[in-house]
Tab-separated table of C-alpha atoms and ligand atoms in Angstrom:
chain	number	residue	atom	x	y	z
A	1422	MET	CA	199.228	67.823	118.630
A	1423	ASP	CA	197.406	65.754	121.224
A	1424	GLU	CA	194.969	68.580	122.058
A	1425	LEU	CA	194.274	69.226	118.371
A	1426	ALA	CA	193.747	65.486	117.873
A	1427	LYS	CA	191.155	65.449	120.697
A	1428	THR	CA	189.354	68.474	119.206
A	1429	THR	CA	189.406	66.826	115.772
A	1430	ILE	CA	187.920	63.562	117.048
A	1431	ASP	CA	185.286	65.566	118.982
A	1432	ARG	CA	184.405	67.304	115.692
A	1433	ILE	CA	184.136	63.993	113.808
A	1434	GLU	CA	181.720	62.795	116.512
A	1435	LYS	CA	179.682	65.998	116.086
A	1436	VAL	CA	179.541	65.962	112.273
A	1437	PHE	CA	178.916	62.207	111.895
A	1438	ASP	CA	176.688	59.856	113.807
A	1439	VAL	CA	179.306	57.582	115.443
A	1440	PRO	CA	177.803	54.795	117.555
A	1441	ALA	CA	179.571	53.706	120.766
A	1442	GLY	CA	182.375	51.186	120.318
A	1443	TYR	CA	183.120	52.011	116.673
A	1444	ARG	CA	186.239	53.500	115.072
A	1445	ARG	CA	185.896	57.290	114.602
A	1446	ALA	CA	186.596	56.756	110.889
A	1447	HIS	CA	186.277	53.682	108.703
A	1448	ALA	CA	183.765	52.325	111.202
A	1449	ARG	CA	182.406	49.382	109.177
A	1450	GLY	CA	184.861	46.817	107.864
A	1451	LYS	CA	186.003	43.225	107.729
A	1452	SER	CA	189.309	41.648	108.771
A	1453	TYR	CA	191.351	38.809	107.303
A	1454	ARG	CA	194.473	36.779	107.898
A	1455	ALA	CA	197.052	36.874	105.111
A	1456	HIS	CA	200.662	36.234	104.256
A	1457	PHE	CA	203.080	38.447	102.391
A	1458	THR	CA	205.682	37.041	100.010
A	1459	ALA	CA	208.488	39.532	99.418
A	1460	THR	CA	210.454	39.644	96.170
A	1461	GLY	CA	213.541	41.181	97.776
A	1462	SER	CA	213.643	43.715	94.909
A	1463	ALA	CA	214.206	46.660	97.294
A	1464	ASN	CA	217.044	45.065	99.316
A	1465	HIS	CA	219.392	47.795	98.139
A	1466	LEU	CA	216.974	50.479	99.417
A	1467	THR	CA	215.685	49.156	102.757
A	1468	LYS	CA	216.824	46.807	105.493
A	1469	ALA	CA	213.201	46.222	106.645
A	1470	THR	CA	212.956	42.472	107.341
A	1471	HIS	CA	209.513	41.920	105.792
A	1472	PHE	CA	210.775	43.286	102.450
A	1473	GLN	CA	213.750	40.905	102.238
A	1474	GLU	CA	212.950	37.862	100.098
A	1475	GLY	CA	210.686	35.482	102.051
A	1476	GLU	CA	207.338	35.243	103.774
A	1477	SER	CA	205.681	37.030	106.732
A	1478	GLU	CA	202.277	36.783	108.377
A	1479	ALA	CA	199.857	39.713	108.124
A	1480	VAL	CA	196.330	40.843	108.966
A	1481	VAL	CA	194.206	43.027	106.699
A	1482	ARG	CA	191.125	45.132	107.369
A	1483	PHE	CA	188.957	46.396	104.493
A	1484	SER	CA	186.636	49.288	105.313
A	1485	HIS	CA	184.213	51.956	104.113
A	1486	PHE	CA	185.595	55.405	105.026
A	1487	SER	CA	182.533	56.739	106.849
A	1488	PRO	CA	182.678	57.157	110.632
A	1489	ASP	CA	178.973	56.190	110.553
A	1490	PRO	CA	178.563	52.415	110.000
A	1491	LYS	CA	174.937	52.972	108.913
A	1492	TRP	CA	176.001	54.710	105.681
A	1493	THR	CA	175.364	52.410	102.709
A	1494	ASP	CA	178.328	50.987	100.783
A	1495	ALA	CA	177.738	53.442	97.897
A	1496	MET	CA	177.681	56.487	100.201
A	1497	SER	CA	181.357	55.800	101.052
A	1498	PRO	CA	183.109	55.848	97.643
A	1499	VAL	CA	186.488	55.789	99.391
A	1500	LYS	CA	187.389	52.322	100.683
A	1501	GLY	CA	190.253	51.436	103.021
A	1502	MET	CA	192.752	48.596	103.157
A	1503	ALA	CA	194.865	48.494	106.314
A	1504	VAL	CA	197.643	45.908	106.532
A	1505	GLN	CA	199.615	44.907	109.606
A	1506	PHE	CA	202.762	42.816	109.075
A	1507	LEU	CA	203.824	40.525	111.927
A	1508	LEU	CA	207.630	40.711	112.071
A	1509	PRO	CA	210.005	37.903	113.138
A	1510	ASN	CA	211.077	39.938	116.225
A	1511	GLY	CA	207.472	39.902	117.541
A	1512	LYS	CA	206.851	43.547	116.588
A	1513	VAL	CA	204.384	44.805	113.988
A	1514	THR	CA	204.375	47.441	111.262
A	1515	ASN	CA	201.516	48.882	109.203
A	1516	ILE	CA	200.640	50.164	105.736
A	1517	VAL	CA	197.274	51.922	105.601
A	1518	GLY	CA	195.798	52.695	102.191
A	1519	VAL	CA	192.648	54.153	100.633
A	1520	THR	CA	191.234	54.190	97.093
A	1521	SER	CA	192.357	57.787	96.497
A	1522	PRO	CA	195.909	58.882	95.641
A	1523	ILE	CA	195.564	62.174	97.547
A	1524	PHE	CA	194.082	63.579	100.767
A	1525	PHE	CA	192.086	66.804	100.849
A	1526	ALA	CA	193.877	68.642	103.668
A	1527	LYS	CA	197.535	69.638	103.777
A	1528	THR	CA	197.778	70.116	107.541
A	1529	PRO	CA	195.974	68.818	110.657
A	1530	GLU	CA	194.821	72.368	111.433
A	1531	ILE	CA	193.132	72.659	108.008
A	1532	PHE	CA	191.542	69.191	108.362
A	1533	SER	CA	190.137	70.102	111.772
A	1534	GLU	CA	188.957	73.522	110.570
A	1535	MET	CA	187.202	71.960	107.570
A	1536	LEU	CA	185.336	69.589	109.883
A	1537	GLY	CA	184.216	72.647	111.823
A	1538	VAL	CA	182.737	74.142	108.609
A	1539	VAL	CA	180.933	71.044	107.305
A	1540	LYS	CA	177.664	70.480	109.134
A	1541	SER	CA	175.709	68.226	106.800
A	1542	PHE	CA	177.919	65.165	106.382
A	1543	LYS	CA	175.174	63.117	108.016
A	1544	LYS	CA	173.536	63.026	104.550
A	1545	GLY	CA	176.625	61.482	102.921
A	1546	LYS	CA	178.190	64.506	101.172
A	1547	PRO	CA	178.705	68.160	102.066
A	1548	SER	CA	176.014	70.435	100.606
A	1549	PHE	CA	176.895	72.180	97.340
A	1550	LYS	CA	176.977	75.528	99.148
A	1551	GLU	CA	179.408	74.227	101.767
A	1552	LEU	CA	181.565	72.635	99.066
A	1553	VAL	CA	181.854	75.927	97.163
A	1554	GLY	CA	182.801	77.667	100.430
A	1555	LEU	CA	185.446	75.034	101.198
A	1556	LEU	CA	186.931	75.292	97.692
A	1557	ALA	CA	187.250	79.069	98.030
A	1558	ASP	CA	188.880	78.854	101.465
A	1559	TYR	CA	191.137	75.836	100.805
A	1560	PRO	CA	192.200	75.919	97.111
A	1561	GLU	CA	194.857	73.198	97.619
A	1562	SER	CA	192.031	70.829	98.636
A	1563	GLY	CA	190.238	71.352	95.318
A	1564	ALA	CA	191.513	68.225	93.577
A	1565	MET	CA	190.062	65.835	96.110
A	1566	LEU	CA	186.961	67.811	97.077
A	1567	THR	CA	185.785	68.056	93.474
A	1568	ASN	CA	186.640	64.381	93.068
A	1569	ILE	CA	184.285	63.438	95.924
A	1570	TRP	CA	181.417	64.391	93.621
A	1571	LYS	CA	182.503	62.221	90.736
A	1572	MET	CA	184.502	59.599	92.617
A	1573	GLN	CA	183.590	56.038	91.726
A	1574	ALA	CA	184.027	53.309	94.270
A	1575	PRO	CA	185.678	50.026	93.261
A	1576	SER	CA	183.139	47.277	92.476
A	1577	SER	CA	184.571	45.175	95.331
A	1578	PHE	CA	187.118	45.540	98.132
A	1579	ALA	CA	189.168	43.090	96.012
A	1580	THR	CA	189.251	45.317	92.892
A	1581	GLY	CA	190.411	48.652	94.369
A	1582	GLN	CA	193.841	50.288	94.086
A	1583	TYR	CA	194.846	51.403	97.565
A	1584	TYR	CA	197.304	54.297	98.048
A	1585	ALA	CA	199.072	54.980	101.355
A	1586	ILE	CA	199.167	58.643	100.142
A	1587	HIS	CA	202.006	59.907	102.395
A	1588	ALA	CA	205.688	59.625	101.595
A	1589	PHE	CA	207.956	57.437	103.738
A	1590	TYR	CA	211.724	56.912	103.590
A	1591	PHE	CA	213.435	53.612	102.935
A	1592	ILE	CA	216.799	53.358	104.765
A	1593	ASN	CA	219.429	50.866	103.619
A	1594	GLU	CA	222.422	49.280	105.413
A	1595	GLU	CA	224.586	52.288	104.459
A	1596	GLY	CA	222.072	54.706	105.966
A	1597	GLN	CA	220.992	56.140	102.582
A	1598	ARG	CA	217.426	57.480	102.404
A	1599	GLN	CA	215.059	56.989	99.458
A	1600	PRO	CA	211.612	58.664	99.519
A	1601	ILE	CA	208.840	56.217	98.530
A	1602	LYS	CA	205.048	55.914	98.344
A	1603	TYR	CA	203.190	52.590	98.672
A	1604	LEU	CA	200.479	51.333	96.333
A	1605	TRP	CA	198.471	48.078	96.638
A	1606	GLN	CA	197.433	46.757	93.202
A	1607	PRO	CA	194.550	44.260	92.921
A	1608	GLU	CA	194.603	41.340	90.473
A	1609	GLU	CA	191.932	43.158	88.453
A	1610	VAL	CA	190.938	46.844	88.739
A	1611	ASP	CA	187.175	47.362	88.448
A	1612	THR	CA	184.899	50.272	89.385
A	1613	LEU	CA	181.239	50.363	90.336
A	1614	SER	CA	178.897	51.851	87.748
A	1615	PRO	CA	176.694	54.664	89.146
A	1616	LEU	CA	173.609	52.554	88.321
A	1617	ASP	CA	174.874	49.532	90.272
A	1618	ALA	CA	175.799	51.826	93.143
A	1619	ILE	CA	172.178	52.964	93.591
A	1620	SER	CA	170.869	49.432	94.079
A	1621	LEU	CA	173.609	48.241	96.478
A	1622	SER	CA	172.319	47.091	99.834
A	1623	SER	CA	174.390	47.780	102.942
A	1624	GLY	CA	177.039	45.120	103.571
A	1625	THR	CA	177.293	44.012	99.902
A	1626	PHE	CA	181.054	44.628	99.948
A	1627	GLU	CA	181.529	42.540	103.087
A	1628	ARG	CA	179.462	39.657	101.639
A	1629	ASP	CA	181.364	39.884	98.340
A	1630	ILE	CA	184.833	39.676	99.910
A	1631	GLU	CA	183.681	36.816	102.138
A	1632	GLU	CA	182.526	34.858	99.062
A	1633	ARG	CA	185.714	35.601	97.136
A	1634	VAL	CA	187.990	34.489	99.980
A	1635	ALA	CA	185.883	31.312	100.479
A	1636	LYS	CA	186.516	30.404	96.812
A	1637	GLY	CA	190.295	30.945	96.970
A	1638	PRO	CA	192.910	33.488	98.056
A	1639	VAL	CA	192.448	37.140	97.120
A	1640	LYS	CA	195.754	38.724	96.118
A	1641	PHE	CA	197.269	42.190	96.004
A	1642	ARG	CA	200.663	43.262	94.704
A	1643	LEU	CA	202.598	45.812	96.759
A	1644	ASP	CA	204.425	48.400	94.665
A	1645	VAL	CA	206.573	51.337	95.764
A	1646	ILE	CA	206.902	54.506	93.755
A	1647	LEU	CA	210.439	55.927	93.998
A	1648	GLY	CA	210.480	59.677	94.618
A	1649	GLN	CA	212.904	62.096	92.984
A	1650	PRO	CA	214.538	64.961	94.944
A	1651	GLU	CA	211.958	67.471	93.601
A	1652	ASP	CA	208.915	65.378	94.685
A	1653	PRO	CA	207.192	66.763	97.805
A	1654	THR	CA	207.399	64.469	100.847
A	1655	ASP	CA	205.362	66.677	103.171
A	1656	ASP	CA	202.191	67.285	101.171
A	1657	PRO	CA	199.417	64.641	100.986
A	1658	THR	CA	197.369	66.854	98.621
A	1659	LYS	CA	199.973	66.344	95.852
A	1660	GLU	CA	200.564	63.253	93.727
A	1661	TRP	CA	204.054	62.497	92.395
A	1662	PRO	CA	204.506	62.486	88.579
A	1663	GLN	CA	203.130	59.339	86.897
A	1664	ASP	CA	206.444	58.480	85.198
A	1665	ARG	CA	208.325	57.726	88.443
A	1666	GLU	CA	210.079	54.351	88.662
A	1667	LYS	CA	208.142	51.619	90.487
A	1668	LEU	CA	209.342	48.443	92.202
A	1669	THR	CA	207.233	45.438	93.188
A	1670	LEU	CA	207.927	44.567	96.814
A	1671	GLY	CA	205.788	41.430	96.954
A	1672	THR	CA	202.345	39.853	97.020
A	1673	LEU	CA	199.763	39.735	99.789
A	1674	THR	CA	197.650	36.564	99.822
A	1675	ILE	CA	194.439	36.857	101.830
A	1676	ILE	CA	193.346	33.513	103.233
A	1677	GLU	CA	190.647	33.556	105.940
A	1678	ALA	CA	188.588	35.782	108.235
A	1679	ALA	CA	190.304	37.111	111.385
A	1680	GLU	CA	187.636	38.670	113.612
A	1681	GLU	CA	190.185	39.537	116.332
A	1682	ALA	CA	191.877	42.027	113.978
A	1683	GLU	CA	188.799	44.273	114.319
A	1684	GLU	CA	190.452	45.466	117.585
A	1685	VAL	CA	193.760	46.416	115.939
A	1686	VAL	CA	194.810	50.073	115.676
A	1687	PHE	CA	196.339	50.444	112.218
A	1688	ASP	CA	198.520	53.408	113.123
A	1689	PRO	CA	200.293	54.387	109.865
A	1690	THR	CA	203.286	55.817	111.770
A	1691	LEU	CA	204.179	52.409	113.223
A	1692	VAL	CA	207.207	51.694	111.059
A	1693	THR	CA	210.194	49.404	111.581
A	1694	ASP	CA	213.967	49.473	111.182
A	1695	GLY	CA	214.666	50.352	107.526
A	1696	ILE	CA	211.595	52.614	107.149
A	1697	GLU	CA	211.012	56.163	108.455
A	1698	CYS	CA	207.977	58.439	108.414
A	1699	SER	CA	208.304	61.552	106.257
A	1700	GLU	CA	207.804	65.090	107.564
A	1701	ASP	CA	204.145	65.061	106.332
A	1702	ARG	CA	202.248	66.635	109.242
A	1703	ILE	CA	199.003	64.801	108.455
A	1704	LEU	CA	200.835	61.466	108.684
A	1705	ASN	CA	202.377	62.287	112.060
A	1706	PHE	CA	199.089	63.688	113.382
A	1707	ARG	CA	197.303	60.437	112.589
A	1708	HIS	CA	199.309	58.708	115.343
A	1709	HIS	CA	197.510	60.815	117.976
A	1710	ALA	CA	194.066	60.694	116.322
A	1711	TYR	CA	194.081	56.893	115.978
A	1712	GLN	CA	195.158	56.444	119.609
A	1713	ILE	CA	192.348	58.670	120.875
A	1714	SER	CA	189.815	56.868	118.673
A	1715	HIS	CA	191.067	53.530	119.984
A	1716	ASP	CA	190.942	54.662	123.627
A	1717	ARG	CA	187.365	55.896	123.232
A	1718	ARG	CA	186.022	52.905	121.319
A	1719	THR	CA	187.552	50.345	123.701
A	1720	LEU	CA	186.318	52.223	126.786
A	1721	GLU	CA	182.789	52.101	125.356
A	1722	THR	CA	182.650	48.318	124.893
B	109	LIG	C1	193.884	64.313	109.599
B	109	LIG	C2	193.857	63.188	108.931
B	109	LIG	C3	193.196	61.933	109.432
B	109	LIG	C4	192.520	61.679	110.593
B	109	LIG	C5	192.234	62.632	111.743
B	109	LIG	C6	192.092	60.284	110.552
B	109	LIG	C7	191.369	59.650	111.537
B	109	LIG	C8	191.116	58.301	111.586
B	109	LIG	C9	190.607	57.600	112.735
B	109	LIG	C10	190.227	58.255	114.048
B	109	LIG	C11	190.521	56.285	112.433
B	109	LIG	C12	190.066	55.138	113.334
B	109	LIG	C13	191.260	54.647	114.164
B	109	LIG	C14	190.921	53.514	115.095
B	109	LIG	O1	190.026	53.667	115.958
B	109	LIG	O2	191.583	52.459	115.005
B	109	LIG	C15	190.962	56.156	111.066
B	109	LIG	C16	191.015	54.982	110.363
B	109	LIG	C17	191.477	54.886	109.083
B	109	LIG	N1	192.047	55.886	108.310
B	109	LIG	FE1	192.303	57.786	108.833
B	109	LIG	N2	192.511	59.728	109.372
B	109	LIG	C18	193.193	60.697	108.663
B	109	LIG	C19	193.796	60.572	107.455
B	109	LIG	C20	193.814	59.418	106.727
B	109	LIG	C21	194.479	59.269	105.467
B	109	LIG	C22	195.306	60.351	104.731
B	109	LIG	C23	194.262	57.996	105.067
B	109	LIG	C24	194.792	57.411	103.791
B	109	LIG	C25	195.623	56.430	103.706
B	109	LIG	C26	193.458	57.322	106.086
B	109	LIG	C27	193.014	56.017	106.057
B	109	LIG	C28	192.386	55.359	107.086
B	109	LIG	C29	192.001	53.960	107.057
B	109	LIG	C30	192.155	52.985	105.883
B	109	LIG	C31	191.438	53.665	108.306
B	109	LIG	C32	190.885	52.336	108.758
B	109	LIG	C33	191.968	51.547	109.449
B	109	LIG	C34	191.368	50.292	110.031
B	109	LIG	O3	190.842	49.481	109.250
B	109	LIG	O4	191.421	50.159	111.265
B	109	LIG	N3	193.218	58.222	107.077
B	109	LIG	N4	191.320	57.392	110.551
């Protein structure tokens, strides 16, 4: 896994223009301090302390997905929202989401291979010819790859719906396991019109979120989707059926800038007692990739 993670990060550096000191994905972003108020509605499903009724501190980083921070805001239709909860025992746990419910590769090998095929990402999107080739070779990636062409970004970091994509397990006091998926819901969902997108100058999203937070807290609701036994827990290219039961775990209130959180590694596999990672190989691979990215970017500064 570690070797494949190194090769994959090398490939990202080859395909994209990644300046020294930056994350190898989601390079440009902005970090905030927040607090999370839990409803306690999933007490019967998980013993995780931050989901019991009450409040915990958190940091949040919003980002544009591109590994190249020079890409304009509109060139990165997928935005990220990474949240780190600070637990009472001094440990931390993360939920990392993007504005897409699915990922385009089922396994780390396929993700790495696809990066080897795409050569023109420096222009913002793969060429049409490369896209057709990828669709033929990786049919399970079709849903997201075709979406890249019509995907609309949210109009603001504050108006996106952020999906953690992978399944996790909630574990309760009796040791029972419930598959779940996380979803951050904004106060108001709003997308960017293609016309507005053209005229956006770089950094508009960062300026917008700064202004919003200065005026008052920006809030997100955290929901979990409860999986049924037939729902796949190992495949990030598949969404679960829309009619699955949802629970609201709580509300995140974003208060002020937190520059120091720019250093944080939001490793999605960093869970806590009461939560377990699923067997999804992409999820477990991310642990290695994020560590390598962190090691390289901190060595460079
Ligand atoms: C093979 C799959 C993936 C690889 C190799 C990968 C790689 C990376 C790397 C290297 C970073 C920068 C880490 C750092 O330096 O701190 C990163 C950040 C990020 N990734 Fe991924 N990623 C993958 C899949 C995903 C998926 C499925 C999601 C969807 C939830 C996602 C969402 C994010 C977000 C939101 C960030 C920014 C976190 C922050 O603000 O620090 N990634 N990714």
